C-alpha cells in the first residue's frame, strides 16, 4: 500500500479509490480471501481515522467460509505535527 495520508477522510472519490486499493492489495497478498470487498466509513470515536470493513470468502481446502472484519486506518490528521 502507498502512503495513506493522501486519502482524506471527507473525500468520497478518495474513499472509493482507497477501498479499491485495499481490495487489490488483499487479493494480491492473501490468496485465501476470495472476492475481497472493502467499504470505508468514519471512525465513531476518532475524527482522524477511517474504518474499513473487509469481507470475502475464506478458502480452507474445499470449504468456503464467509468472513468479515474491521480495520482502523489513520488519516493524515493523525500524523499532523501542528495539532
PDB file of N, CA, C and O in Angstrom:
ATOM      1  N   UNK A   1       0.835  -1.188   0.000  1.00  0.00           N
ATOM      2  CA  UNK A   1       0.000   0.000   0.000  1.00  0.00           C
ATOM      3  C   UNK A   1       0.874   1.244   0.000  1.00  0.00           C
ATOM      4  O   UNK A   1       1.896   1.282   0.662  1.00  0.00           O
ATOM      5  N   UNK A   2       0.438   2.293  -0.689  1.00  0.00           N
ATOM      6  CA  UNK A   2       1.173   3.550  -0.654  1.00  0.00           C
ATOM      7  C   UNK A   2       0.899   4.294   0.652  1.00  0.00           C
ATOM      8  O   UNK A   2       0.121   3.838   1.495  1.00  0.00           O
ATOM      9  N   UNK A   3       1.493   5.458   0.794  1.00  0.00           N
ATOM     10  CA  UNK A   3       1.251   6.322   1.944  1.00  0.00           C
ATOM     11  C   UNK A   3      -0.232   6.670   1.986  1.00  0.00           C
ATOM     12  O   UNK A   3      -0.775   7.258   1.056  1.00  0.00           O
ATOM     13  N   UNK A   4      -0.902   6.304   3.076  1.00  0.00           N
ATOM     14  CA  UNK A   4      -2.348   6.522   3.182  1.00  0.00           C
ATOM     15  C   UNK A   4      -2.717   7.957   3.506  1.00  0.00           C
ATOM     16  O   UNK A   4      -3.888   8.310   3.476  1.00  0.00           O
ATOM     17  N   UNK A   5      -1.747   8.817   3.811  1.00  0.00           N
ATOM     18  CA  UNK A   5      -2.064  10.204   4.147  1.00  0.00           C
ATOM     19  C   UNK A   5      -2.650  10.955   2.961  1.00  0.00           C
ATOM     20  O   UNK A   5      -3.284  11.986   3.128  1.00  0.00           O
ATOM     21  N   UNK A   6      -2.484  10.430   1.754  1.00  0.00           N
ATOM     22  CA  UNK A   6      -3.077  11.038   0.563  1.00  0.00           C
ATOM     23  C   UNK A   6      -4.593  11.006   0.618  1.00  0.00           C
ATOM     24  O   UNK A   6      -5.266  11.880   0.106  1.00  0.00           O
ATOM     25  N   UNK A   7      -5.140   9.989   1.234  1.00  0.00           N
ATOM     26  CA  UNK A   7      -6.583   9.778   1.245  1.00  0.00           C
ATOM     27  C   UNK A   7      -7.216  10.564   2.386  1.00  0.00           C
ATOM     28  O   UNK A   7      -7.022  10.250   3.552  1.00  0.00           O
ATOM     29  N   UNK A   8      -7.972  11.584   2.050  1.00  0.00           N
ATOM     30  CA  UNK A   8      -8.618  12.427   3.053  1.00  0.00           C
ATOM     31  C   UNK A   8      -9.937  11.797   3.466  1.00  0.00           C
ATOM     32  O   UNK A   8     -10.687  11.306   2.635  1.00  0.00           O
ATOM     33  N   UNK A   9     -10.234  11.851   4.747  1.00  0.00           N
ATOM     34  CA  UNK A   9     -11.431  11.168   5.256  1.00  0.00           C
ATOM     35  C   UNK A   9     -12.725  11.726   4.681  1.00  0.00           C
ATOM     36  O   UNK A   9     -13.700  11.024   4.570  1.00  0.00           O
ATOM     37  N   UNK A  10     -12.762  12.998   4.310  1.00  0.00           N
ATOM     38  CA  UNK A  10     -14.007  13.593   3.845  1.00  0.00           C
ATOM     39  C   UNK A  10     -14.275  13.459   2.367  1.00  0.00           C
ATOM     40  O   UNK A  10     -15.339  13.816   1.904  1.00  0.00           O
ATOM     41  N   UNK A  11     -13.331  12.967   1.588  1.00  0.00           N
ATOM     42  CA  UNK A  11     -13.467  12.950   0.144  1.00  0.00           C
ATOM     43  C   UNK A  11     -14.023  11.616  -0.340  1.00  0.00           C
ATOM     44  O   UNK A  11     -13.381  10.585  -0.193  1.00  0.00           O
ATOM     45  N   UNK A  12     -15.207  11.632  -0.952  1.00  0.00           N
ATOM     46  CA  UNK A  12     -15.857  10.415  -1.415  1.00  0.00           C
ATOM     47  C   UNK A  12     -15.067   9.675  -2.474  1.00  0.00           C
ATOM     48  O   UNK A  12     -14.941   8.457  -2.426  1.00  0.00           O
ATOM     49  N   UNK A  13     -14.508  10.402  -3.453  1.00  0.00           N
ATOM     50  CA  UNK A  13     -13.735   9.754  -4.515  1.00  0.00           C
ATOM     51  C   UNK A  13     -12.478   9.104  -3.947  1.00  0.00           C
ATOM     52  O   UNK A  13     -12.084   8.018  -4.383  1.00  0.00           O
ATOM     53  N   UNK A  14     -11.853   9.749  -2.978  1.00  0.00           N
ATOM     54  CA  UNK A  14     -10.670   9.163  -2.357  1.00  0.00           C
ATOM     55  C   UNK A  14     -11.016   7.900  -1.593  1.00  0.00           C
ATOM     56  O   UNK A  14     -10.242   6.949  -1.568  1.00  0.00           O
ATOM     57  N   UNK A  15     -12.170   7.900  -0.934  1.00  0.00           N
ATOM     58  CA  UNK A  15     -12.587   6.698  -0.202  1.00  0.00           C
ATOM     59  C   UNK A  15     -12.817   5.529  -1.143  1.00  0.00           C
ATOM     60  O   UNK A  15     -12.431   4.400  -0.838  1.00  0.00           O
ATOM     61  N   UNK A  16     -13.428   5.787  -2.262  1.00  0.00           N
ATOM     62  CA  UNK A  16     -13.665   4.717  -3.241  1.00  0.00           C
ATOM     63  C   UNK A  16     -12.330   4.198  -3.755  1.00  0.00           C
ATOM     64  O   UNK A  16     -12.121   2.984  -3.859  1.00  0.00           O
ATOM     65  N   UNK A  17     -11.401   5.114  -4.067  1.00  0.00           N
ATOM     66  CA  UNK A  17     -10.083   4.707  -4.552  1.00  0.00           C
ATOM     67  C   UNK A  17      -9.339   3.894  -3.498  1.00  0.00           C
ATOM     68  O   UNK A  17      -8.708   2.882  -3.818  1.00  0.00           O
ATOM     69  N   UNK A  18      -9.414   4.321  -2.234  1.00  0.00           N
ATOM     70  CA  UNK A  18      -8.748   3.581  -1.163  1.00  0.00           C
ATOM     71  C   UNK A  18      -9.383   2.207  -0.974  1.00  0.00           C
ATOM     72  O   UNK A  18      -8.679   1.211  -0.789  1.00  0.00           O
ATOM     73  N   UNK A  19     -10.695   2.114  -1.046  1.00  0.00           N
ATOM     74  CA  UNK A  19     -11.368   0.818  -0.912  1.00  0.00           C
ATOM     75  C   UNK A  19     -10.911  -0.136  -2.016  1.00  0.00           C
ATOM     76  O   UNK A  19     -10.606  -1.302  -1.758  1.00  0.00           O
ATOM     77  N   UNK A  20     -10.838   0.357  -3.270  1.00  0.00           N
ATOM     78  CA  UNK A  20     -10.376  -0.489  -4.374  1.00  0.00           C
ATOM     79  C   UNK A  20      -8.920  -0.904  -4.169  1.00  0.00           C
ATOM     80  O   UNK A  20      -8.538  -2.047  -4.443  1.00  0.00           O
ATOM     81  N   UNK A  21      -8.102   0.011  -3.674  1.00  0.00           N
ATOM     82  CA  UNK A  21      -6.697  -0.290  -3.418  1.00  0.00           C
ATOM     83  C   UNK A  21      -6.553  -1.360  -2.334  1.00  0.00           C
ATOM     84  O   UNK A  21      -5.746  -2.284  -2.463  1.00  0.00           O
ATOM     85  N   UNK A  22      -7.352  -1.265  -1.285  1.00  0.00           N
ATOM     86  CA  UNK A  22      -7.336  -2.289  -0.242  1.00  0.00           C
ATOM     87  C   UNK A  22      -7.736  -3.649  -0.808  1.00  0.00           C
ATOM     88  O   UNK A  22      -7.103  -4.670  -0.518  1.00  0.00           O
ATOM     89  N   UNK A  23      -8.784  -3.663  -1.628  1.00  0.00           N
ATOM     90  CA  UNK A  23      -9.230  -4.923  -2.232  1.00  0.00           C
ATOM     91  C   UNK A  23      -8.139  -5.539  -3.103  1.00  0.00           C
ATOM     92  O   UNK A  23      -7.877  -6.746  -3.027  1.00  0.00           O
ATOM     93  N   UNK A  24      -7.474  -4.718  -3.914  1.00  0.00           N
ATOM     94  CA  UNK A  24      -6.407  -5.215  -4.784  1.00  0.00           C
ATOM     95  C   UNK A  24      -5.226  -5.745  -3.975  1.00  0.00           C
ATOM     96  O   UNK A  24      -4.642  -6.775  -4.318  1.00  0.00           O
ATOM     97  N   UNK A  25      -4.890  -5.045  -2.910  1.00  0.00           N
ATOM     98  CA  UNK A  25      -3.766  -5.460  -2.068  1.00  0.00           C
ATOM     99  C   UNK A  25      -4.076  -6.772  -1.360  1.00  0.00           C
ATOM    100  O   UNK A  25      -3.234  -7.677  -1.309  1.00  0.00           O
ATOM    101  N   UNK A  26      -5.279  -6.887  -0.832  1.00  0.00           N
ATOM    102  CA  UNK A  26      -5.681  -8.132  -0.168  1.00  0.00           C
ATOM    103  C   UNK A  26      -5.672  -9.289  -1.166  1.00  0.00           C
ATOM    104  O   UNK A  26      -5.162 -10.374  -0.867  1.00  0.00           O
ATOM    105  N   UNK A  27      -6.215  -9.067  -2.349  1.00  0.00           N
ATOM    106  CA  UNK A  27      -6.245 -10.124  -3.368  1.00  0.00           C
ATOM    107  C   UNK A  27      -4.837 -10.567  -3.751  1.00  0.00           C
ATOM    108  O   UNK A  27      -4.587 -11.752  -3.965  1.00  0.00           O
ATOM    109  N   UNK A  28      -3.900  -9.622  -3.799  1.00  0.00           N
ATOM    110  CA  UNK A  28      -2.527  -9.950  -4.194  1.00  0.00           C
ATOM    111  C   UNK A  28      -1.753 -10.677  -3.101  1.00  0.00           C
ATOM    112  O   UNK A  28      -0.953 -11.565  -3.388  1.00  0.00           O
ATOM    113  N   UNK A  29      -1.995 -10.320  -1.836  1.00  0.00           N
ATOM    114  CA  UNK A  29      -1.151 -10.834  -0.755  1.00  0.00           C
ATOM    115  C   UNK A  29      -1.841 -11.827   0.176  1.00  0.00           C
ATOM    116  O   UNK A  29      -1.177 -12.417   1.028  1.00  0.00           O
ATOM    117  N   UNK A  30      -3.148 -12.018   0.034  1.00  0.00           N
ATOM    118  CA  UNK A  30      -3.849 -13.005   0.864  1.00  0.00           C
ATOM    119  C   UNK A  30      -4.762 -13.833  -0.040  1.00  0.00           C
ATOM    120  O   UNK A  30      -5.960 -13.578  -0.130  1.00  0.00           O
ATOM    121  N   UNK A  31      -4.175 -14.806  -0.746  1.00  0.00           N
ATOM    122  CA  UNK A  31      -4.956 -15.578  -1.721  1.00  0.00           C
ATOM    123  C   UNK A  31      -6.061 -16.429  -1.107  1.00  0.00           C
ATOM    124  O   UNK A  31      -6.966 -16.852  -1.827  1.00  0.00           O
ATOM    125  N   UNK A  32      -6.009 -16.663   0.196  1.00  0.00           N
ATOM    126  CA  UNK A  32      -7.082 -17.449   0.833  1.00  0.00           C
ATOM    127  C   UNK A  32      -8.376 -16.659   0.947  1.00  0.00           C
ATOM    128  O   UNK A  32      -9.454 -17.245   1.079  1.00  0.00           O
ATOM    129  N   UNK A  33      -8.313 -15.316   0.901  1.00  0.00           N
ATOM    130  CA  UNK A  33      -9.522 -14.498   0.989  1.00  0.00           C
ATOM    131  C   UNK A  33      -9.983 -14.178  -0.429  1.00  0.00           C
ATOM    132  O   UNK A  33      -9.384 -13.372  -1.138  1.00  0.00           O
ATOM    133  N   UNK A  34     -11.042 -14.851  -0.843  1.00  0.00           N
ATOM    134  CA  UNK A  34     -11.564 -14.705  -2.193  1.00  0.00           C
ATOM    135  C   UNK A  34     -12.594 -13.589  -2.260  1.00  0.00           C
ATOM    136  O   UNK A  34     -13.334 -13.351  -1.306  1.00  0.00           O
ATOM    137  N   UNK A  35     -12.640 -12.916  -3.386  1.00  0.00           N
ATOM    138  CA  UNK A  35     -13.581 -11.814  -3.634  1.00  0.00           C
ATOM    139  C   UNK A  35     -13.585 -10.792  -2.498  1.00  0.00           C
ATOM    140  O   UNK A  35     -14.637 -10.467  -1.940  1.00  0.00           O
ATOM    141  N   UNK A  36     -12.413 -10.260  -2.140  1.00  0.00           N
ATOM    142  CA  UNK A  36     -12.401  -9.282  -1.042  1.00  0.00           C
ATOM    143  C   UNK A  36     -13.160  -8.018  -1.411  1.00  0.00           C
ATOM    144  O   UNK A  36     -13.093  -7.551  -2.545  1.00  0.00           O
ATOM    145  N   UNK A  37     -13.883  -7.488  -0.432  1.00  0.00           N
ATOM    146  CA  UNK A  37     -14.625  -6.236  -0.585  1.00  0.00           C
ATOM    147  C   UNK A  37     -14.270  -5.346   0.589  1.00  0.00           C
ATOM    148  O   UNK A  37     -14.173  -5.803   1.727  1.00  0.00           O
ATOM    149  N   UNK A  38     -14.096  -4.068   0.307  1.00  0.00           N
ATOM    150  CA  UNK A  38     -13.789  -3.095   1.360  1.00  0.00           C
ATOM    151  C   UNK A  38     -14.761  -1.930   1.250  1.00  0.00           C
ATOM    152  O   UNK A  38     -15.037  -1.446   0.150  1.00  0.00           O
ATOM    153  N   UNK A  39     -15.298  -1.510   2.381  1.00  0.00           N
ATOM    154  CA  UNK A  39     -16.104  -0.300   2.453  1.00  0.00           C
ATOM    155  C   UNK A  39     -15.533   0.548   3.578  1.00  0.00           C
ATOM    156  O   UNK A  39     -15.074   0.031   4.603  1.00  0.00           O
ATOM    157  N   UNK A  40     -15.543   1.857   3.375  1.00  0.00           N
ATOM    158  CA  UNK A  40     -14.947   2.778   4.331  1.00  0.00           C
ATOM    159  C   UNK A  40     -15.994   3.657   4.981  1.00  0.00           C
ATOM    160  O   UNK A  40     -16.965   4.051   4.347  1.00  0.00           O
ATOM    161  N   UNK A  41     -15.772   3.968   6.243  1.00  0.00           N
ATOM    162  CA  UNK A  41     -16.627   4.878   6.988  1.00  0.00           C
ATOM    163  C   UNK A  41     -15.806   5.610   8.029  1.00  0.00           C
ATOM    164  O   UNK A  41     -14.642   5.294   8.269  1.00  0.00           O
ATOM    165  N   UNK A  42     -16.417   6.614   8.631  1.00  0.00           N
ATOM    166  CA  UNK A  42     -15.734   7.362   9.688  1.00  0.00           C
ATOM    167  C   UNK A  42     -15.685   6.543  10.969  1.00  0.00           C
ATOM    168  O   UNK A  42     -16.642   5.857  11.311  1.00  0.00           O
ATOM    169  N   UNK A  43     -14.574   6.649  11.670  1.00  0.00           N
ATOM    170  CA  UNK A  43     -14.462   6.017  12.986  1.00  0.00           C
ATOM    171  C   UNK A  43     -15.353   6.797  13.943  1.00  0.00           C
ATOM    172  O   UNK A  43     -15.288   8.025  13.987  1.00  0.00           O
ATOM    173  N   UNK A  44     -16.208   6.136  14.700  1.00  0.00           N
ATOM    174  CA  UNK A  44     -17.153   6.854  15.551  1.00  0.00           C
ATOM    175  C   UNK A  44     -16.500   7.641  16.682  1.00  0.00           C
ATOM    176  O   UNK A  44     -17.039   8.645  17.117  1.00  0.00           O
ATOM    177  N   UNK A  45     -15.337   7.221  17.134  1.00  0.00           N
ATOM    178  CA  UNK A  45     -14.729   7.863  18.298  1.00  0.00           C
ATOM    179  C   UNK A  45     -13.418   8.584  17.996  1.00  0.00           C
ATOM    180  O   UNK A  45     -12.807   9.129  18.901  1.00  0.00           O
ATOM    181  N   UNK A  46     -13.002   8.601  16.722  1.00  0.00           N
ATOM    182  CA  UNK A  46     -11.736   9.253  16.370  1.00  0.00           C
ATOM    183  C   UNK A  46     -11.882   9.955  15.033  1.00  0.00           C
ATOM    184  O   UNK A  46     -11.991   9.308  14.002  1.00  0.00           O
ATOM    185  N   UNK A  47     -11.843  11.295  15.051  1.00  0.00           N
ATOM    186  CA  UNK A  47     -12.014  12.034  13.800  1.00  0.00           C
ATOM    187  C   UNK A  47     -10.856  11.818  12.836  1.00  0.00           C
ATOM    188  O   UNK A  47     -10.974  12.048  11.645  1.00  0.00           O
ATOM    189  N   UNK A  48      -9.703  11.374  13.336  1.00  0.00           N
ATOM    190  CA  UNK A  48      -8.533  11.224  12.494  1.00  0.00           C
ATOM    191  C   UNK A  48      -8.388   9.820  11.922  1.00  0.00           C
ATOM    192  O   UNK A  48      -7.323   9.460  11.453  1.00  0.00           O
ATOM    193  N   UNK A  49      -9.450   9.038  11.949  1.00  0.00           N
ATOM    194  CA  UNK A  49      -9.338   7.671  11.449  1.00  0.00           C
ATOM    195  C   UNK A  49     -10.545   7.300  10.602  1.00  0.00           C
ATOM    196  O   UNK A  49     -11.631   7.841  10.771  1.00  0.00           O
ATOM    197  N   UNK A  50     -10.312   6.386   9.706  1.00  0.00           N
ATOM    198  CA  UNK A  50     -11.371   5.760   8.937  1.00  0.00           C
ATOM    199  C   UNK A  50     -11.495   4.321   9.408  1.00  0.00           C
ATOM    200  O   UNK A  50     -10.548   3.740   9.921  1.00  0.00           O
ATOM    201  N   UNK A  51     -12.660   3.761   9.208  1.00  0.00           N
ATOM    202  CA  UNK A  51     -12.903   2.351   9.496  1.00  0.00           C
ATOM    203  C   UNK A  51     -13.082   1.643   8.157  1.00  0.00           C
ATOM    204  O   UNK A  51     -13.865   2.088   7.319  1.00  0.00           O
ATOM    205  N   UNK A  52     -12.353   0.575   7.955  1.00  0.00           N
ATOM    206  CA  UNK A  52     -12.510  -0.255   6.763  1.00  0.00           C
ATOM    207  C   UNK A  52     -13.183  -1.554   7.173  1.00  0.00           C
ATOM    208  O   UNK A  52     -12.698  -2.254   8.061  1.00  0.00           O
ATOM    209  N   UNK A  53     -14.307  -1.839   6.562  1.00  0.00           N
ATOM    210  CA  UNK A  53     -14.984  -3.126   6.743  1.00  0.00           C
ATOM    211  C   UNK A  53     -14.547  -4.013   5.577  1.00  0.00           C
ATOM    212  O   UNK A  53     -14.799  -3.691   4.417  1.00  0.00           O
ATOM    213  N   UNK A  54     -13.866  -5.091   5.898  1.00  0.00           N
ATOM    214  CA  UNK A  54     -13.351  -6.020   4.891  1.00  0.00           C
ATOM    215  C   UNK A  54     -14.183  -7.294   4.952  1.00  0.00           C
ATOM    216  O   UNK A  54     -14.425  -7.830   6.035  1.00  0.00           O
ATOM    217  N   UNK A  55     -14.592  -7.774   3.792  1.00  0.00           N
ATOM    218  CA  UNK A  55     -15.347  -9.032   3.752  1.00  0.00           C
ATOM    219  C   UNK A  55     -14.907  -9.845   2.544  1.00  0.00           C
ATOM    220  O   UNK A  55     -14.285  -9.328   1.614  1.00  0.00           O
ATOM    221  N   UNK A  56     -15.226 -11.109   2.580  1.00  0.00           N
ATOM    222  CA  UNK A  56     -14.902 -12.015   1.490  1.00  0.00           C
ATOM    223  C   UNK A  56     -15.203 -13.434   1.908  1.00  0.00           C
ATOM    224  O   UNK A  56     -15.887 -13.673   2.912  1.00  0.00           O
ATOM    225  N   UNK A  57     -14.700 -14.365   1.145  1.00  0.00           N
ATOM    226  CA  UNK A  57     -14.867 -15.789   1.457  1.00  0.00           C
ATOM    227  C   UNK A  57     -13.496 -16.382   1.710  1.00  0.00           C
ATOM    228  O   UNK A  57     -12.608 -16.298   0.861  1.00  0.00           O
ATOM    229  N   UNK A  58     -13.332 -16.967   2.879  1.00  0.00           N
ATOM    230  CA  UNK A  58     -12.074 -17.590   3.257  1.00  0.00           C
ATOM    231  C   UNK A  58     -12.064 -19.023   2.753  1.00  0.00           C
ATOM    232  O   UNK A  58     -12.936 -19.818   3.102  1.00  0.00           O
ATOM    233  N   UNK A  59     -11.082 -19.335   1.899  1.00  0.00           N
ATOM    234  CA  UNK A  59     -10.956 -20.681   1.343  1.00  0.00           C
ATOM    235  C   UNK A  59     -10.081 -21.522   2.261  1.00  0.00           C
ATOM    236  O   UNK A  59      -8.917 -21.211   2.480  1.00  0.00           O
ATOM    237  N   UNK A  60     -10.689 -22.569   2.822  1.00  0.00           N
ATOM    238  CA  UNK A  60      -9.975 -23.509   3.690  1.00  0.00           C
ATOM    239  C   UNK A  60     -10.157 -24.898   3.089  1.00  0.00           C
ATOM    240  O   UNK A  60     -11.118 -25.602   3.414  1.00  0.00           O
ATOM    241  N   UNK A  61      -9.252 -25.252   2.166  1.00  0.00           N
ATOM    242  CA  UNK A  61      -9.423 -26.510   1.445  1.00  0.00           C
ATOM    243  C   UNK A  61     -10.650 -26.401   0.549  1.00  0.00           C
ATOM    244  O   UNK A  61     -10.776 -25.476  -0.228  1.00  0.00           O
ATOM    245  N   UNK A  62     -11.569 -27.350   0.694  1.00  0.00           N
ATOM    246  CA  UNK A  62     -12.799 -27.342  -0.093  1.00  0.00           C
ATOM    247  C   UNK A  62     -13.891 -26.499   0.549  1.00  0.00           C
ATOM    248  O   UNK A  62     -14.950 -26.306  -0.033  1.00  0.00           O
ATOM    249  N   UNK A  63     -13.637 -25.991   1.738  1.00  0.00           N
ATOM    250  CA  UNK A  63     -14.642 -25.211   2.476  1.00  0.00           C
ATOM    251  C   UNK A  63     -14.457 -23.734   2.191  1.00  0.00           C
ATOM    252  O   UNK A  63     -13.349 -23.207   2.213  1.00  0.00           O
ATOM    253  N   UNK A  64     -15.566 -23.050   1.922  1.00  0.00           N
ATOM    254  CA  UNK A  64     -15.576 -21.600   1.734  1.00  0.00           C
ATOM    255  C   UNK A  64     -16.397 -20.990   2.860  1.00  0.00           C
ATOM    256  O   UNK A  64     -17.589 -21.266   2.974  1.00  0.00           O
ATOM    257  N   UNK A  65     -15.757 -20.191   3.700  1.00  0.00           N
ATOM    258  CA  UNK A  65     -16.418 -19.604   4.861  1.00  0.00           C
ATOM    259  C   UNK A  65     -16.488 -18.090   4.694  1.00  0.00           C
ATOM    260  O   UNK A  65     -15.457 -17.447   4.538  1.00  0.00           O
ATOM    261  N   UNK A  66     -17.699 -17.497   4.736  1.00  0.00           N
ATOM    262  CA  UNK A  66     -17.783 -16.040   4.690  1.00  0.00           C
ATOM    263  C   UNK A  66     -17.136 -15.437   5.938  1.00  0.00           C
ATOM    264  O   UNK A  66     -17.319 -15.945   7.051  1.00  0.00           O
ATOM    265  N   UNK A  67     -16.362 -14.375   5.751  1.00  0.00           N
ATOM    266  CA  UNK A  67     -15.714 -13.690   6.864  1.00  0.00           C
ATOM    267  C   UNK A  67     -15.842 -12.183   6.670  1.00  0.00           C
ATOM    268  O   UNK A  67     -16.011 -11.691   5.557  1.00  0.00           O
ATOM    269  N   UNK A  68     -15.765 -11.469   7.781  1.00  0.00           N
ATOM    270  CA  UNK A  68     -15.693 -10.011   7.733  1.00  0.00           C
ATOM    271  C   UNK A  68     -14.962  -9.537   8.978  1.00  0.00           C
ATOM    272  O   UNK A  68     -15.002 -10.187  10.021  1.00  0.00           O
ATOM    273  N   UNK A  69     -14.266  -8.425   8.833  1.00  0.00           N
ATOM    274  CA  UNK A  69     -13.549  -7.845   9.964  1.00  0.00           C
ATOM    275  C   UNK A  69     -13.380  -6.353   9.720  1.00  0.00           C
ATOM    276  O   UNK A  69     -13.565  -5.854   8.614  1.00  0.00           O
ATOM    277  N   UNK A  70     -13.052  -5.643  10.781  1.00  0.00           N
ATOM    278  CA  UNK A  70     -12.925  -4.192  10.752  1.00  0.00           C
ATOM    279  C   UNK A  70     -11.482  -3.794  11.018  1.00  0.00           C
ATOM    280  O   UNK A  70     -10.820  -4.370  11.869  1.00  0.00           O
ATOM    281  N   UNK A  71     -11.005  -2.789  10.273  1.00  0.00           N
ATOM    282  CA  UNK A  71      -9.673  -2.223  10.469  1.00  0.00           C
ATOM    283  C   UNK A  71      -9.793  -0.724  10.694  1.00  0.00           C
ATOM    284  O   UNK A  71     -10.584  -0.062  10.026  1.00  0.00           O
ATOM    285  N   UNK A  72      -9.018  -0.185  11.609  1.00  0.00           N
ATOM    286  CA  UNK A  72      -8.933   1.265  11.782  1.00  0.00           C
ATOM    287  C   UNK A  72      -7.763   1.762  10.944  1.00  0.00           C
ATOM    288  O   UNK A  72      -6.657   1.236  11.025  1.00  0.00           O
ATOM    289  N   UNK A  73      -8.018   2.764  10.112  1.00  0.00           N
ATOM    290  CA  UNK A  73      -6.987   3.330   9.243  1.00  0.00           C
ATOM    291  C   UNK A  73      -6.778   4.795   9.613  1.00  0.00           C
ATOM    292  O   UNK A  73      -7.683   5.608   9.458  1.00  0.00           O
ATOM    293  N   UNK A  74      -5.598   5.164  10.098  1.00  0.00           N
ATOM    294  CA  UNK A  74      -5.348   6.572  10.414  1.00  0.00           C
ATOM    295  C   UNK A  74      -5.259   7.403   9.139  1.00  0.00           C
ATOM    296  O   UNK A  74      -4.813   6.915   8.113  1.00  0.00           O
ATOM    297  N   UNK A  75      -5.719   8.642   9.195  1.00  0.00           N
ATOM    298  CA  UNK A  75      -5.630   9.543   8.057  1.00  0.00           C
ATOM    299  C   UNK A  75      -4.510  10.547   8.318  1.00  0.00           C
ATOM    300  O   UNK A  75      -3.840  10.497   9.319  1.00  0.00           O
ATOM    301  N   UNK A  76      -4.335  11.473   7.402  1.00  0.00           N
ATOM    302  CA  UNK A  76      -3.273  12.464   7.511  1.00  0.00           C
ATOM    303  C   UNK A  76      -3.358  13.257   8.812  1.00  0.00           C
ATOM    304  O   UNK A  76      -2.344  13.626   9.391  1.00  0.00           O
ATOM    305  N   UNK A  77      -4.547  13.542   9.297  1.00  0.00           N
ATOM    306  CA  UNK A  77      -4.715  14.320  10.518  1.00  0.00           C
ATOM    307  C   UNK A  77      -4.084  13.632  11.717  1.00  0.00           C
ATOM    308  O   UNK A  77      -3.632  14.282  12.658  1.00  0.00           O
ATOM    309  N   UNK A  78      -4.015  12.317  11.693  1.00  0.00           N
ATOM    310  CA  UNK A  78      -3.421  11.569  12.800  1.00  0.00           C
ATOM    311  C   UNK A  78      -1.909  11.787  12.878  1.00  0.00           C
ATOM    312  O   UNK A  78      -1.305  11.559  13.909  1.00  0.00           O
ATOM    313  N   UNK A  79      -1.319  12.255  11.779  1.00  0.00           N
ATOM    314  CA  UNK A  79       0.131  12.435  11.726  1.00  0.00           C
ATOM    315  C   UNK A  79       0.527  13.892  11.612  1.00  0.00           C
ATOM    316  O   UNK A  79       1.678  14.202  11.370  1.00  0.00           O
ATOM    317  N   UNK A  80      -0.422  14.809  11.783  1.00  0.00           N
ATOM    318  CA  UNK A  80      -0.154  16.234  11.642  1.00  0.00           C
ATOM    319  C   UNK A  80       0.590  16.749  12.875  1.00  0.00           C
ATOM    320  O   UNK A  80       0.022  16.790  13.961  1.00  0.00           O
ATOM    321  N   UNK A  81       1.844  17.166  12.737  1.00  0.00           N
ATOM    322  CA  UNK A  81       2.605  17.628  13.898  1.00  0.00           C
ATOM    323  C   UNK A  81       2.128  18.968  14.448  1.00  0.00           C
ATOM    324  O   UNK A  81       2.459  19.338  15.551  1.00  0.00           O
ATOM    325  N   UNK A  82       1.298  19.706  13.674  1.00  0.00           N
ATOM    326  CA  UNK A  82       0.817  21.010  14.126  1.00  0.00           C
ATOM    327  C   UNK A  82      -0.407  20.905  15.018  1.00  0.00           C
ATOM    328  O   UNK A  82      -0.842  21.891  15.596  1.00  0.00           O
ATOM    329  N   UNK A  83      -0.994  19.730  15.143  1.00  0.00           N
ATOM    330  CA  UNK A  83      -2.193  19.578  16.004  1.00  0.00           C
ATOM    331  C   UNK A  83      -1.821  19.079  17.369  1.00  0.00           C
ATOM    332  O   UNK A  83      -0.936  18.373  17.606  1.00  0.00           O
TER     333      UNK A  83
END
